PDB file of C-alpha atoms in Angstrom:
ATOM      1  CA  MET Q   1      -0.263   0.321   0.024  1.00  0.00           C
ATOM      2  CA  THR Q   2       1.601   3.120  -0.944  1.00  0.00           C
ATOM      3  CA  GLY Q   3       0.422   7.413  -0.133  1.00  0.00           C
ATOM      4  CA  LYS Q   4      -1.072   7.409   3.735  1.00  0.00           C
ATOM      5  CA  LEU Q   5      -4.423   7.311   5.223  1.00  0.00           C
ATOM      6  CA  LYS Q   6      -5.702  10.480   6.996  1.00  0.00           C
ATOM      7  CA  ALA Q   7      -8.938  10.989   8.547  1.00  0.00           C
ATOM      8  CA  ILE Q   8     -11.571  13.433   6.848  1.00  0.00           C
ATOM      9  CA  CYS Q   9     -14.545  14.232   9.022  1.00  0.00           C
ATOM     10  CA  THR Q  10     -15.576  12.230  12.195  1.00  0.00           C
ATOM     11  CA  LEU Q  11     -19.673  11.419  12.516  1.00  0.00           C
ATOM     12  CA  LYS Q  12     -21.563  12.379  15.347  1.00  0.00           C
ATOM     13  CA  GLY Q  13     -25.154  11.110  16.488  1.00  0.00           C
ATOM     14  CA  HIS Q  14     -25.817   7.890  17.964  1.00  0.00           C
ATOM     15  CA  SER Q  15     -26.127   7.966  21.604  1.00  0.00           C
ATOM     16  CA  GLY Q  16     -24.414   5.239  22.869  1.00  0.00           C
ATOM     17  CA  ILE Q  17     -21.783   2.632  21.096  1.00  0.00           C
ATOM     18  CA  VAL Q  18     -21.617   2.931  17.630  1.00  0.00           C
ATOM     19  CA  TRP Q  19     -20.893  -1.579  16.923  1.00  0.00           C
ATOM     20  CA  ASN Q  20     -20.895  -1.215  12.634  1.00  0.00           C
ATOM     21  CA  THR Q  21     -20.695  -0.293   9.882  1.00  0.00           C
ATOM     22  CA  SER Q  22     -21.405  -0.974   6.459  1.00  0.00           C
ATOM     23  CA  TRP Q  23     -20.659   0.552   2.909  1.00  0.00           C
ATOM     24  CA  HIS Q  24     -23.997   0.828  -0.122  1.00  0.00           C
ATOM     25  CA  PRO Q  25     -22.061  -1.089  -2.733  1.00  0.00           C
ATOM     26  CA  LYS Q  26     -21.781   1.776  -4.938  1.00  0.00           C
ATOM     27  CA  GLY Q  27     -20.151   3.543  -1.938  1.00  0.00           C
ATOM     28  CA  GLN Q  28     -21.783   6.674  -1.611  1.00  0.00           C
ATOM     29  CA  MET Q  29     -23.717   5.722   1.088  1.00  0.00           C
ATOM     30  CA  LEU Q  30     -22.435   4.397   4.501  1.00  0.00           C
ATOM     31  CA  ALA Q  31     -24.705   2.549   7.611  1.00  0.00           C
ATOM     32  CA  SER Q  32     -24.046   2.997  11.258  1.00  0.00           C
ATOM     33  CA  CYS Q  33     -25.905   0.992  13.464  1.00  0.00           C
ATOM     34  CA  GLY Q  34     -25.937   0.499  17.646  1.00  0.00           C
ATOM     35  CA  GLU Q  35     -26.485   0.574  21.074  1.00  0.00           C
ATOM     36  CA  ASP Q  36     -28.896   3.545  21.187  1.00  0.00           C
ATOM     37  CA  LYS Q  37     -31.680   0.900  18.957  1.00  0.00           C
ATOM     38  CA  THR Q  38     -31.245   3.472  15.478  1.00  0.00           C
ATOM     39  CA  ILE Q  39     -29.392   2.773  11.838  1.00  0.00           C
ATOM     40  CA  ARG Q  40     -28.237   6.169  10.777  1.00  0.00           C
ATOM     41  CA  LEU Q  41     -27.278   6.203   7.118  1.00  0.00           C
ATOM     42  CA  TRP Q  42     -24.944   8.962   5.624  1.00  0.00           C
ATOM     43  CA  ASN Q  43     -24.224  10.138   2.110  1.00  0.00           C
ATOM     44  CA  PHE Q  44     -20.404  10.369   0.709  1.00  0.00           C
ATOM     45  CA  LYS Q  45     -21.443  12.413  -1.845  1.00  0.00           C
ATOM     46  CA  ASP Q  46     -19.674  15.802  -2.329  1.00  0.00           C
ATOM     47  CA  GLY Q  47     -15.814  14.747  -1.083  1.00  0.00           C
ATOM     48  CA  ASP Q  48     -14.598  14.441   2.170  1.00  0.00           C
ATOM     49  CA  LYS Q  49     -18.404  15.676   3.099  1.00  0.00           C
ATOM     50  CA  SER Q  50     -20.336  13.515   4.785  1.00  0.00           C
ATOM     51  CA  THR Q  51     -24.058  14.610   5.535  1.00  0.00           C
ATOM     52  CA  LEU Q  52     -27.560  12.176   7.938  1.00  0.00           C
ATOM     53  CA  LYS Q  53     -29.542  10.906   5.425  1.00  0.00           C
ATOM     54  CA  CYS Q  54     -31.858   9.481   7.557  1.00  0.00           C
ATOM     55  CA  LEU Q  55     -31.686   7.884  10.676  1.00  0.00           C
ATOM     56  CA  LEU Q  56     -34.283   4.664  11.567  1.00  0.00           C
ATOM     57  CA  ALA Q  57     -35.358   3.799  14.557  1.00  0.00           C
ATOM     58  CA  ASP Q  58     -38.322   2.320  14.413  1.00  0.00           C
ATOM     59  CA  GLY Q  59     -37.126  -1.145  13.856  1.00  0.00           C
ATOM     60  CA  HIS Q  60     -36.122  -2.228  16.944  1.00  0.00           C
ATOM     61  CA  GLN Q  61     -35.977  -2.566  20.235  1.00  0.00           C
ATOM     62  CA  ARG Q  62     -32.587  -3.240  21.466  1.00  0.00           C
ATOM     63  CA  THR Q  63     -29.739  -2.617  20.787  1.00  0.00           C
ATOM     64  CA  VAL Q  64     -29.290  -3.078  16.903  1.00  0.00           C
ATOM     65  CA  ARG Q  65     -25.943  -5.354  16.598  1.00  0.00           C
ATOM     66  CA  ALA Q  66     -24.805  -5.641  12.382  1.00  0.00           C
ATOM     67  CA  ILE Q  67     -26.024  -4.267   9.359  1.00  0.00           C
ATOM     68  CA  ALA Q  68     -25.202  -5.675   5.919  1.00  0.00           C
ATOM     69  CA  TRP Q  69     -25.852  -4.355   2.528  1.00  0.00           C
ATOM     70  CA  SER Q  70     -27.209  -6.500  -0.360  1.00  0.00           C
ATOM     71  CA  TYR Q  71     -25.279  -6.499  -3.070  1.00  0.00           C
ATOM     72  CA  CYS Q  72     -27.347  -5.310  -5.323  1.00  0.00           C
ATOM     73  CA  GLY Q  73     -27.602  -1.988  -2.991  1.00  0.00           C
ATOM     74  CA  GLN Q  74     -31.457  -2.737  -2.495  1.00  0.00           C
ATOM     75  CA  SER Q  75     -31.712  -3.398   0.124  1.00  0.00           C
ATOM     76  CA  LEU Q  76     -29.799  -3.516   4.086  1.00  0.00           C
ATOM     77  CA  ALA Q  77     -31.040  -6.411   6.926  1.00  0.00           C
ATOM     78  CA  SER Q  78     -29.426  -4.967  10.484  1.00  0.00           C
ATOM     79  CA  ALA Q  79     -29.846  -7.620  13.859  1.00  0.00           C
ATOM     80  CA  SER Q  80     -30.735  -6.587  17.132  1.00  0.00           C
ATOM     81  CA  PHE Q  81     -30.443  -7.945  20.658  1.00  0.00           C
ATOM     82  CA  ASP Q  82     -34.113  -7.864  20.910  1.00  0.00           C
ATOM     83  CA  ALA Q  83     -33.433 -11.262  18.680  1.00  0.00           C
ATOM     84  CA  THR Q  84     -35.717  -9.950  15.516  1.00  0.00           C
ATOM     85  CA  ILE Q  85     -33.272  -9.179  11.963  1.00  0.00           C
ATOM     86  CA  ALA Q  86     -34.861  -6.325  10.281  1.00  0.00           C
ATOM     87  CA  ILE Q  87     -35.128  -5.981   6.441  1.00  0.00           C
ATOM     88  CA  TRP Q  88     -35.583  -1.720   4.441  1.00  0.00           C
ATOM     89  CA  ASP Q  89     -35.333  -0.385   1.531  1.00  0.00           C
ATOM     90  CA  ASN Q  90     -36.340   2.441   0.170  1.00  0.00           C
ATOM     91  CA  LYS Q  91     -38.616   1.437  -2.867  1.00  0.00           C
ATOM     92  CA  SER Q  92     -41.178   3.922  -1.884  1.00  0.00           C
ATOM     93  CA  GLY Q  93     -38.540   7.268  -1.983  1.00  0.00           C
ATOM     94  CA  GLN Q  94     -37.584   6.262   2.016  1.00  0.00           C
ATOM     95  CA  PHE Q  95     -35.871   4.398   3.733  1.00  0.00           C
ATOM     96  CA  GLU Q  96     -39.113   1.692   5.808  1.00  0.00           C
ATOM     97  CA  CYS Q  97     -39.126  -1.808   7.105  1.00  0.00           C
ATOM     98  CA  ASN Q  98     -40.979  -3.492   5.318  1.00  0.00           C
ATOM     99  CA  ALA Q  99     -39.886  -7.048   6.932  1.00  0.00           C
ATOM    100  CA  THR Q 100     -39.212  -8.564  10.650  1.00  0.00           C
ATOM    101  CA  LEU Q 101     -38.139 -12.158  10.661  1.00  0.00           C
ATOM    102  CA  GLU Q 102     -38.048 -13.836  13.854  1.00  0.00           C
ATOM    103  CA  GLY Q 103     -37.472 -16.967  15.359  1.00  0.00           C
ATOM    104  CA  HIS Q 104     -34.169 -16.650  17.294  1.00  0.00           C
ATOM    105  CA  GLU Q 105     -34.406 -16.931  21.234  1.00  0.00           C
ATOM    106  CA  ASN Q 106     -31.736 -14.625  21.970  1.00  0.00           C
ATOM    107  CA  GLU Q 107     -29.905 -11.704  21.162  1.00  0.00           C
ATOM    108  CA  VAL Q 108     -29.255 -11.920  17.265  1.00  0.00           C
ATOM    109  CA  LYS Q 109     -25.280 -10.903  16.875  1.00  0.00           C
ATOM    110  CA  SER Q 110     -24.725 -11.456  12.749  1.00  0.00           C
ATOM    111  CA  VAL Q 111     -26.352 -10.766   9.619  1.00  0.00           C
ATOM    112  CA  ALA Q 112     -24.924 -11.588   6.186  1.00  0.00           C
ATOM    113  CA  TRP Q 113     -26.116 -11.644   2.625  1.00  0.00           C
ATOM    114  CA  SER Q 114     -25.061 -14.711  -0.424  1.00  0.00           C
ATOM    115  CA  ARG Q 115     -23.693 -12.925  -3.268  1.00  0.00           C
ATOM    116  CA  SER Q 116     -26.401 -14.088  -5.543  1.00  0.00           C
ATOM    117  CA  GLY Q 117     -28.949 -12.075  -3.035  1.00  0.00           C
ATOM    118  CA  SER Q 118     -31.638 -15.316  -2.785  1.00  0.00           C
ATOM    119  CA  MET Q 119     -30.274 -16.039   0.879  1.00  0.00           C
ATOM    120  CA  LEU Q 120     -29.579 -14.357   4.374  1.00  0.00           C
ATOM    121  CA  ALA Q 121     -28.495 -15.609   7.123  1.00  0.00           C
ATOM    122  CA  THR Q 122     -28.328 -14.993  10.812  1.00  0.00           C
ATOM    123  CA  CYS Q 123     -26.507 -15.854  13.867  1.00  0.00           C
ATOM    124  CA  SER Q 124     -27.632 -15.855  17.892  1.00  0.00           C
ATOM    125  CA  ARG Q 125     -26.329 -16.052  21.483  1.00  0.00           C
ATOM    126  CA  ASP Q 126     -29.100 -18.834  21.206  1.00  0.00           C
ATOM    127  CA  LYS Q 127     -26.450 -21.493  19.407  1.00  0.00           C
ATOM    128  CA  SER Q 128     -27.922 -21.182  14.965  1.00  0.00           C
ATOM    129  CA  VAL Q 129     -27.199 -19.931  12.621  1.00  0.00           C
ATOM    130  CA  TRP Q 130     -30.503 -19.421  10.737  1.00  0.00           C
ATOM    131  CA  VAL Q 131     -30.697 -19.856   6.564  1.00  0.00           C
ATOM    132  CA  TRP Q 132     -33.583 -17.885   5.318  1.00  0.00           C
ATOM    133  CA  GLU Q 133     -34.438 -17.704   1.679  1.00  0.00           C
ATOM    134  CA  VAL Q 134     -35.699 -14.537  -0.160  1.00  0.00           C
ATOM    135  CA  TRP Q 135     -38.768 -15.151  -2.123  1.00  0.00           C
ATOM    136  CA  GLU Q 136     -40.213 -11.761  -4.172  1.00  0.00           C
ATOM    137  CA  ASP Q 137     -42.284  -9.060  -2.759  1.00  0.00           C
ATOM    138  CA  ASN Q 138     -40.703  -9.262   0.822  1.00  0.00           C
ATOM    139  CA  GLU Q 139     -41.328 -12.419   1.349  1.00  0.00           C
ATOM    140  CA  TYR Q 140     -38.716 -14.330   3.640  1.00  0.00           C
ATOM    141  CA  GLU Q 141     -38.600 -18.316   4.732  1.00  0.00           C
ATOM    142  CA  CYS Q 142     -36.787 -20.252   7.101  1.00  0.00           C
ATOM    143  CA  ALA Q 143     -34.930 -22.277   4.677  1.00  0.00           C
ATOM    144  CA  ALA Q 144     -33.176 -24.076   7.725  1.00  0.00           C
ATOM    145  CA  VAL Q 145     -32.864 -24.148  11.636  1.00  0.00           C
ATOM    146  CA  LEU Q 146     -28.427 -24.839  12.291  1.00  0.00           C
ATOM    147  CA  ASN Q 147     -27.804 -26.036  15.419  1.00  0.00           C
ATOM    148  CA  ALA Q 148     -23.813 -27.439  15.523  1.00  0.00           C
ATOM    149  CA  HIS Q 149     -22.572 -25.407  17.786  1.00  0.00           C
ATOM    150  CA  SER Q 150     -23.108 -25.695  21.012  1.00  0.00           C
ATOM    151  CA  GLN Q 151     -21.912 -21.878  22.511  1.00  0.00           C
ATOM    152  CA  ASP Q 152     -22.767 -18.473  21.130  1.00  0.00           C
ATOM    153  CA  VAL Q 153     -22.858 -17.939  17.807  1.00  0.00           C
ATOM    154  CA  LYS Q 154     -20.497 -14.529  16.931  1.00  0.00           C
ATOM    155  CA  LYS Q 155     -20.326 -13.821  13.860  1.00  0.00           C
ATOM    156  CA  VAL Q 156     -21.265 -15.764  10.172  1.00  0.00           C
ATOM    157  CA  VAL Q 157     -20.364 -14.699   6.653  1.00  0.00           C
ATOM    158  CA  TRP Q 158     -21.176 -16.528   3.100  1.00  0.00           C
ATOM    159  CA  HIS Q 159     -18.263 -17.670   0.535  1.00  0.00           C
ATOM    160  CA  PRO Q 160     -18.219 -15.167  -2.608  1.00  0.00           C
ATOM    161  CA  HIS Q 161     -18.611 -17.088  -5.266  1.00  0.00           C
ATOM    162  CA  GLU Q 162     -20.805 -20.072  -3.564  1.00  0.00           C
ATOM    163  CA  ASP Q 163     -23.531 -20.883  -1.465  1.00  0.00           C
ATOM    164  CA  ILE Q 164     -21.179 -22.196   1.385  1.00  0.00           C
ATOM    165  CA  LEU Q 165     -22.020 -20.843   5.140  1.00  0.00           C
ATOM    166  CA  ALA Q 166     -19.290 -19.881   7.857  1.00  0.00           C
ATOM    167  CA  SER Q 167     -19.775 -19.736  11.150  1.00  0.00           C
ATOM    168  CA  ALA Q 168     -17.781 -18.750  14.999  1.00  0.00           C
ATOM    169  CA  SER Q 169     -18.954 -18.718  18.261  1.00  0.00           C
ATOM    170  CA  TYR Q 170     -18.189 -18.954  20.910  1.00  0.00           C
ATOM    171  CA  ASP Q 171     -17.487 -22.785  21.511  1.00  0.00           C
ATOM    172  CA  ASN Q 172     -14.383 -21.764  19.194  1.00  0.00           C
ATOM    173  CA  SER Q 173     -14.361 -24.086  16.603  1.00  0.00           C
ATOM    174  CA  VAL Q 174     -15.718 -22.942  12.909  1.00  0.00           C
ATOM    175  CA  LYS Q 175     -18.038 -24.244  10.924  1.00  0.00           C
ATOM    176  CA  LEU Q 176     -19.058 -24.617   7.177  1.00  0.00           C
ATOM    177  CA  TYR Q 177     -22.923 -25.581   5.838  1.00  0.00           C
ATOM    178  CA  MET Q 178     -23.367 -26.205   2.528  1.00  0.00           C
ATOM    179  CA  GLU Q 179     -27.067 -26.929   0.670  1.00  0.00           C
ATOM    180  CA  ASP Q 180     -27.449 -31.324   0.347  1.00  0.00           C
ATOM    181  CA  ALA Q 181     -28.317 -31.315  -2.962  1.00  0.00           C
ATOM    182  CA  SER Q 182     -30.335 -34.426  -3.282  1.00  0.00           C
ATOM    183  CA  ASP Q 183     -32.551 -33.245  -0.117  1.00  0.00           C
ATOM    184  CA  LYS Q 184     -32.457 -29.791  -0.149  1.00  0.00           C
ATOM    185  CA  ASP Q 185     -31.463 -29.765   3.696  1.00  0.00           C
ATOM    186  CA  TRP Q 186     -29.117 -27.809   5.272  1.00  0.00           C
ATOM    187  CA  THR Q 187     -26.054 -29.611   6.719  1.00  0.00           C
ATOM    188  CA  CYS Q 188     -22.899 -28.695   8.672  1.00  0.00           C
ATOM    189  CA  VAL Q 189     -19.619 -30.160   5.897  1.00  0.00           C
ATOM    190  CA  GLY Q 190     -17.450 -28.976   8.084  1.00  0.00           C
ATOM    191  CA  THR Q 191     -15.200 -27.818  11.053  1.00  0.00           C
ATOM    192  CA  LEU Q 192     -12.081 -25.919  11.659  1.00  0.00           C
ATOM    193  CA  SER Q 193     -10.743 -26.326  15.094  1.00  0.00           C
ATOM    194  CA  SER Q 194      -7.783 -24.973  15.901  1.00  0.00           C
ATOM    195  CA  HIS Q 195      -8.574 -21.853  18.235  1.00  0.00           C
ATOM    196  CA  THR Q 196      -8.039 -22.553  21.819  1.00  0.00           C
ATOM    197  CA  SER Q 197     -11.410 -19.328  22.704  1.00  0.00           C
ATOM    198  CA  THR Q 198     -13.771 -17.674  21.423  1.00  0.00           C
ATOM    199  CA  VAL Q 199     -13.426 -17.097  17.480  1.00  0.00           C
ATOM    200  CA  TRP Q 200     -14.698 -13.247  16.887  1.00  0.00           C
ATOM    201  CA  SER Q 201     -14.900 -13.396  13.245  1.00  0.00           C
ATOM    202  CA  LEU Q 202     -14.192 -14.675   9.956  1.00  0.00           C
ATOM    203  CA  ALA Q 203     -13.384 -13.583   5.981  1.00  0.00           C
ATOM    204  CA  PHE Q 204     -12.805 -15.579   3.338  1.00  0.00           C
ATOM    205  CA  ASP Q 205     -10.749 -14.398   0.218  1.00  0.00           C
ATOM    206  CA  LYS Q 206     -11.798 -13.206  -3.056  1.00  0.00           C
ATOM    207  CA  THR Q 207     -11.452 -16.383  -5.172  1.00  0.00           C
ATOM    208  CA  GLY Q 208     -12.917 -17.997  -1.745  1.00  0.00           C
ATOM    209  CA  ASP Q 209     -10.397 -20.900  -1.049  1.00  0.00           C
ATOM    210  CA  ARG Q 210      -8.577 -19.111   1.756  1.00  0.00           C
ATOM    211  CA  ILE Q 211     -10.438 -17.936   5.690  1.00  0.00           C
ATOM    212  CA  VAL Q 212      -8.799 -16.253   8.071  1.00  0.00           C
ATOM    213  CA  THR Q 213     -10.335 -16.721  11.268  1.00  0.00           C
ATOM    214  CA  SER Q 214      -9.500 -14.130  14.118  1.00  0.00           C
ATOM    215  CA  SER Q 215     -10.185 -15.757  18.300  1.00  0.00           C
ATOM    216  CA  ASP Q 216      -9.719 -14.370  22.511  1.00  0.00           C
ATOM    217  CA  ASP Q 217      -5.904 -16.405  22.312  1.00  0.00           C
ATOM    218  CA  ARG Q 218      -4.312 -13.814  20.534  1.00  0.00           C
ATOM    219  CA  THR Q 219      -3.798 -15.113  17.221  1.00  0.00           C
ATOM    220  CA  LEU Q 220      -5.244 -15.114  13.290  1.00  0.00           C
ATOM    221  CA  LYS Q 221      -5.865 -18.651  11.553  1.00  0.00           C
ATOM    222  CA  ILE Q 222      -5.438 -18.584   7.700  1.00  0.00           C
ATOM    223  CA  TRP Q 223      -7.035 -21.660   6.815  1.00  0.00           C
ATOM    224  CA  GLN Q 224      -6.281 -23.188   2.969  1.00  0.00           C
ATOM    225  CA  LYS Q 225      -8.647 -25.370   0.802  1.00  0.00           C
ATOM    226  CA  TYR Q 226      -7.005 -28.467  -0.900  1.00  0.00           C
ATOM    227  CA  LEU Q 227      -9.318 -30.490  -3.193  1.00  0.00           C
ATOM    228  CA  PRO Q 228      -9.709 -34.367  -2.375  1.00  0.00           C
ATOM    229  CA  GLY Q 229      -6.436 -35.697  -3.489  1.00  0.00           C
ATOM    230  CA  LYS Q 230      -3.885 -32.729  -3.525  1.00  0.00           C
TER     231      LYS Q 230
END
């Protein structure tokens, strides 16, 4: 990396901890969420200047822990400690909550859209990972409830090119999931278990052949995919 990074602005408005941020795919808008139960959308259309585009304050009753834009940029998903996921869009001309997903029994910690936009994944303190199918007209249906972890699930991420889902947990492990082509059931197809404490986060590289995991054991681990026989 050449050059240097400098702070160009400070965004203020949240009244508590800011837990998560997500850039819109086109890069001109930023979403933030936090302890104050709100989501704030910031415009970045004038170079270094930013303005508050809108405040979304009526979707959740507790801390908003995570947010994620769909890859097409048309929808924003938010996950909350109130055990729900809210789906927002501005098809009416202003951002509104058009769906609330319920089912988790405890705090929802992470939310992620698949590359195709046809699926949404969530995870929770209730130790479960949910896969939701996205239908037309803002309809969402639970496709799977995955209970592979024995403790709080902290993070979910999708493979960048395939419908493969990964989750990180307080049980020190990472789980990988795929849909069985024969019966359409989602199952755990792999476990990464080298960390000695909570796995807080994980990410695929752009090829999807490597995963990096970060842990409370003060280490990062990089996992490489190898095809059978190699």
